[in-house]
Coordinates of C-alpha atoms in Angstrom, one line a residue:
Chain A
A953 CA 88.5 45.4 -8.1
Q954 CA 86.6 42.7 -6.5
T955 CA 85.1 39.6 -8.4
V956 CA 82.9 37.1 -7.2
T957 CA 83.0 33.3 -8.8
Q958 CA 80.0 31.0 -8.7
S959 CA 81.6 27.6 -10.8
Q960 CA 78.3 26.2 -10.7
P961 CA 75.8 27.4 -13.3
E962 CA 73.1 24.7 -12.5
M963 CA 72.5 22.7 -9.5
S964 CA 69.3 20.4 -8.7
V965 CA 67.6 18.6 -5.5
Q966 CA 65.3 16.5 -4.5
E967 CA 63.2 17.9 -1.8
A968 CA 63.9 17.9 1.5
E969 CA 67.2 17.1 0.9
T970 CA 70.5 19.5 1.4
V971 CA 72.0 21.5 -1.0
T972 CA 75.3 23.4 -0.6
L973 CA 76.1 26.4 -3.4
S974 CA 79.6 28.0 -4.1
C975 CA 81.1 31.0 -4.4
T976 CA 85.0 32.5 -4.2
Y977 CA 85.8 35.4 -4.3
D978 CA 88.6 37.9 -4.5
T979 CA 90.0 41.1 -2.8
S980 CA 92.3 43.0 -1.1
E981 CA 89.9 44.6 1.1
N982 CA 89.7 43.7 5.0
N983 CA 86.3 44.9 5.5
Y984 CA 83.9 43.7 3.5
Y985 CA 80.2 42.1 3.9
L986 CA 78.8 39.1 1.8
F987 CA 75.5 38.5 0.9
W988 CA 73.3 35.8 -1.0
Y989 CA 70.5 37.1 -2.7
K990 CA 67.6 35.1 -4.3
Q991 CA 66.1 35.6 -7.6
P992 CA 62.6 33.3 -8.5
P993 CA 60.6 33.8 -11.4
S994 CA 59.2 36.7 -10.4
R995 CA 62.8 38.6 -11.0
Q996 CA 62.6 40.3 -7.6
M997 CA 65.9 40.4 -5.6
I998 CA 65.4 38.5 -2.3
L999 CA 68.1 39.0 0.5
V1000 CA 68.6 35.4 1.9
I1001 CA 71.4 36.0 4.3
R1002 CA 74.1 38.1 5.3
Q1003 CA 77.9 37.7 6.7
E1004 CA 80.5 40.4 8.0
A1005 CA 83.9 39.7 7.4
Y1006 CA 85.0 40.4 10.6
K1007 CA 82.5 37.9 12.2
Q1008 CA 84.2 34.4 12.6
Q1009 CA 80.6 32.7 13.3
N1010 CA 78.8 31.8 10.3
A1011 CA 75.4 33.2 9.5
T1012 CA 72.3 31.1 10.1
E1013 CA 68.6 32.1 8.7
N1014 CA 66.5 28.9 9.1
R1015 CA 67.2 26.8 6.6
F1016 CA 70.2 28.6 5.4
S1017 CA 73.0 28.7 6.5
V1018 CA 76.8 29.6 5.3
N1019 CA 80.2 28.4 5.5
F1020 CA 82.5 31.4 5.7
Q1021 CA 86.5 30.7 4.9
K1022 CA 87.7 34.4 5.2
A1023 CA 91.7 33.0 4.2
A1024 CA 90.1 30.8 1.4
K1025 CA 88.1 33.8 0.2
S1026 CA 84.9 31.1 0.3
F1027 CA 81.5 31.8 1.2
S1028 CA 79.2 29.1 0.4
L1029 CA 75.1 28.5 1.4
K1030 CA 73.9 25.4 2.2
I1031 CA 70.2 25.4 2.1
S1032 CA 68.5 22.6 4.7
D1033 CA 65.3 20.6 4.0
S1034 CA 64.8 21.8 0.2
Q1035 CA 61.3 23.0 -0.7
L1036 CA 59.7 23.8 -4.0
G1037 CA 59.7 27.2 -3.5
D1038 CA 63.5 27.3 -2.9
T1039 CA 63.8 27.1 -6.6
A1040 CA 65.3 30.0 -8.1
M1041 CA 68.4 31.9 -9.4
Y1042 CA 71.0 32.2 -6.6
F1043 CA 73.5 34.8 -6.3
C1044 CA 76.4 35.7 -4.4
A1045 CA 77.6 39.3 -3.5
F1046 CA 80.5 41.3 -2.2
M1047 CA 80.1 44.6 -0.5
F1048 CA 83.4 46.9 0.4
S1049 CA 82.2 48.4 3.9
G1050 CA 85.2 50.7 4.2
G1051 CA 84.0 53.6 2.8
S1052 CA 80.6 55.4 2.2
N1053 CA 79.8 54.4 -1.3
Y1054 CA 78.4 50.7 -1.4
K1055 CA 77.6 48.8 -4.1
L1056 CA 77.2 45.0 -4.4
T1057 CA 79.5 42.9 -6.9
F1058 CA 77.5 39.9 -7.8
G1059 CA 78.8 36.5 -9.4
K1060 CA 77.0 35.1 -11.8
G1061 CA 74.5 33.1 -10.2
T1062 CA 73.5 29.3 -9.4
L1063 CA 70.6 28.1 -11.4
L1064 CA 68.6 25.6 -8.2
T1065 CA 65.8 23.7 -8.9
V1066 CA 64.2 21.3 -6.1
N1067 CA 62.4 18.3 -8.0
P1068 CA 59.1 16.8 -5.8
Chain B
K351 CA 55.0 48.7 4.0
A352 CA 55.2 49.3 0.1
G353 CA 58.1 47.9 -1.4
V354 CA 60.2 48.9 -4.0
T355 CA 58.7 50.1 -7.2
Q356 CA 59.5 49.7 -10.4
T357 CA 57.4 51.1 -13.6
P358 CA 56.6 50.0 -16.4
R359 CA 57.4 46.6 -15.4
Y360 CA 58.1 45.7 -19.7
L361 CA 59.0 48.2 -22.5
I362 CA 59.6 48.1 -26.3
K363 CA 61.7 50.6 -27.6
T364 CA 63.5 50.9 -30.9
R365 CA 67.6 51.6 -31.7
G366 CA 68.3 55.3 -31.2
Q367 CA 65.2 56.2 -29.2
Q368 CA 65.6 57.1 -25.6
V369 CA 63.9 55.7 -22.4
T370 CA 63.3 56.6 -18.9
L371 CA 62.8 53.8 -16.1
S372 CA 61.5 54.8 -13.0
C373 CA 61.9 53.6 -9.1
S374 CA 60.3 54.5 -5.8
P375 CA 62.3 53.2 -3.1
I376 CA 60.6 51.9 0.2
S377 CA 59.6 55.1 2.0
G378 CA 62.0 56.3 4.2
H379 CA 64.8 55.3 2.3
R380 CA 67.0 58.0 0.8
S381 CA 69.3 55.4 -1.0
V382 CA 68.6 54.2 -4.8
S383 CA 71.2 52.0 -6.6
W384 CA 70.4 50.8 -10.3
Y385 CA 71.7 47.8 -11.9
Q386 CA 71.8 46.0 -15.4
Q387 CA 70.8 42.5 -15.6
T388 CA 71.6 40.3 -18.8
P389 CA 72.8 36.7 -19.7
G390 CA 75.7 37.7 -20.6
Q391 CA 77.5 40.0 -18.2
G392 CA 75.0 39.2 -15.0
L393 CA 74.8 41.9 -13.0
Q394 CA 76.4 44.9 -12.9
F395 CA 76.0 48.0 -11.2
L396 CA 75.1 51.2 -13.0
F397 CA 75.1 54.1 -10.1
E398 CA 73.9 55.0 -7.0
Y399 CA 72.1 57.8 -5.5
F400 CA 71.9 59.2 -2.2
S401 CA 70.0 62.5 -1.2
E402 CA 69.9 63.6 -4.8
T403 CA 73.2 63.3 -5.4
Q404 CA 74.9 60.8 -7.5
R405 CA 77.4 59.1 -5.3
N406 CA 78.8 56.1 -7.3
K407 CA 78.9 55.3 -11.0
G408 CA 79.8 51.6 -12.8
N409 CA 81.9 51.5 -16.0
F410 CA 78.5 52.4 -18.2
P411 CA 78.6 55.1 -21.2
G412 CA 77.4 58.7 -20.8
R413 CA 74.2 57.1 -22.3
F414 CA 73.1 55.9 -19.4
S415 CA 72.3 58.7 -16.7
G416 CA 70.0 59.0 -13.7
R417 CA 68.5 61.4 -11.1
Q418 CA 66.9 61.5 -7.8
F419 CA 64.2 63.7 -6.5
S420 CA 64.0 65.0 -3.3
N421 CA 61.0 62.6 -2.2
S422 CA 63.9 59.7 -3.0
R423 CA 62.1 58.9 -5.9
S424 CA 64.5 57.8 -8.8
E425 CA 64.7 57.8 -12.5
M426 CA 67.6 56.6 -15.1
N427 CA 68.0 57.6 -18.4
V428 CA 69.0 55.6 -21.2
S429 CA 69.8 58.0 -24.6
T430 CA 70.2 56.5 -28.3
L431 CA 69.3 53.0 -27.6
E432 CA 71.4 50.1 -29.1
L433 CA 70.7 46.6 -29.3
G434 CA 72.7 45.5 -26.7
D435 CA 70.9 47.9 -24.2
S436 CA 68.0 45.2 -23.6
A437 CA 68.2 44.0 -20.1
L438 CA 66.3 43.5 -16.8
Y439 CA 66.9 46.9 -15.1
L440 CA 66.9 46.3 -11.4
C441 CA 66.6 49.3 -8.9
A442 CA 67.3 48.8 -5.1
S443 CA 66.9 50.9 -2.2
S444 CA 68.5 51.3 1.5
P445 CA 68.0 54.0 4.3
G446 CA 71.5 55.2 3.6
G447 CA 74.3 55.0 5.4
I448 CA 75.9 52.0 7.2
S449 CA 72.1 50.9 7.5
T450 CA 72.8 49.6 3.5
L451 CA 75.2 47.4 5.2
Y452 CA 72.1 45.3 6.1
G453 CA 71.3 44.7 2.5
Y454 CA 69.5 46.3 -0.3
T455 CA 65.8 45.8 -0.8
F456 CA 65.4 45.5 -4.8
G457 CA 62.2 45.6 -7.0
S458 CA 60.8 43.6 -9.4
G459 CA 62.9 45.4 -12.2
T460 CA 62.1 46.7 -15.7
R461 CA 62.6 44.5 -18.8
L462 CA 63.6 46.6 -21.5
T463 CA 63.8 44.9 -25.0
V464 CA 65.7 47.3 -27.8
V465 CA 64.1 46.1 -31.3

């Protein structure tokens, strides 16, 4: 079974600064995808970024980038130029891609507050 | 393109009752998954349906069940409600198959309170 650990329950950052959220995971599988989802007070989970485990290059989406260290089973999210709208719960998630039954295993989340 | 629609948004039920939650996926999406979110347990996978068939099931008691209709809309049912069933229930949809690896699209959830 896979487990996902987010060791920072809460973090805060000043607007326009950079913040990094940590995530580690444990799996014996070799084929998988990793995701970061954002959940604002509206409750809807929004996909921020995804990373294929077979790709060494770190994924980037505008102000969001990841640092994927496969050997260390680490998948951190960096948010640059933080904006007030980035305030939300952030969840790291794992999905095994070797079969056809896809499900997400989530970490407990990190509450990020962006201060003006 | 309409997103994933979950109804109702809020629900209050009494212990022992049963409840049915509804999820309409994005048009064209054939896979629907359900997740339970609680402060203590976090987000936990309930089950996944694809083309009206349950393909995957999480570790929940038999009181939790679901189904999917031919138009891909899905319902989940919880019978004999317990206080611990109070949670946010999230529905997620994807086209199905390998496209799922691009990520699920979630709805805004149904907040169930059992009193």
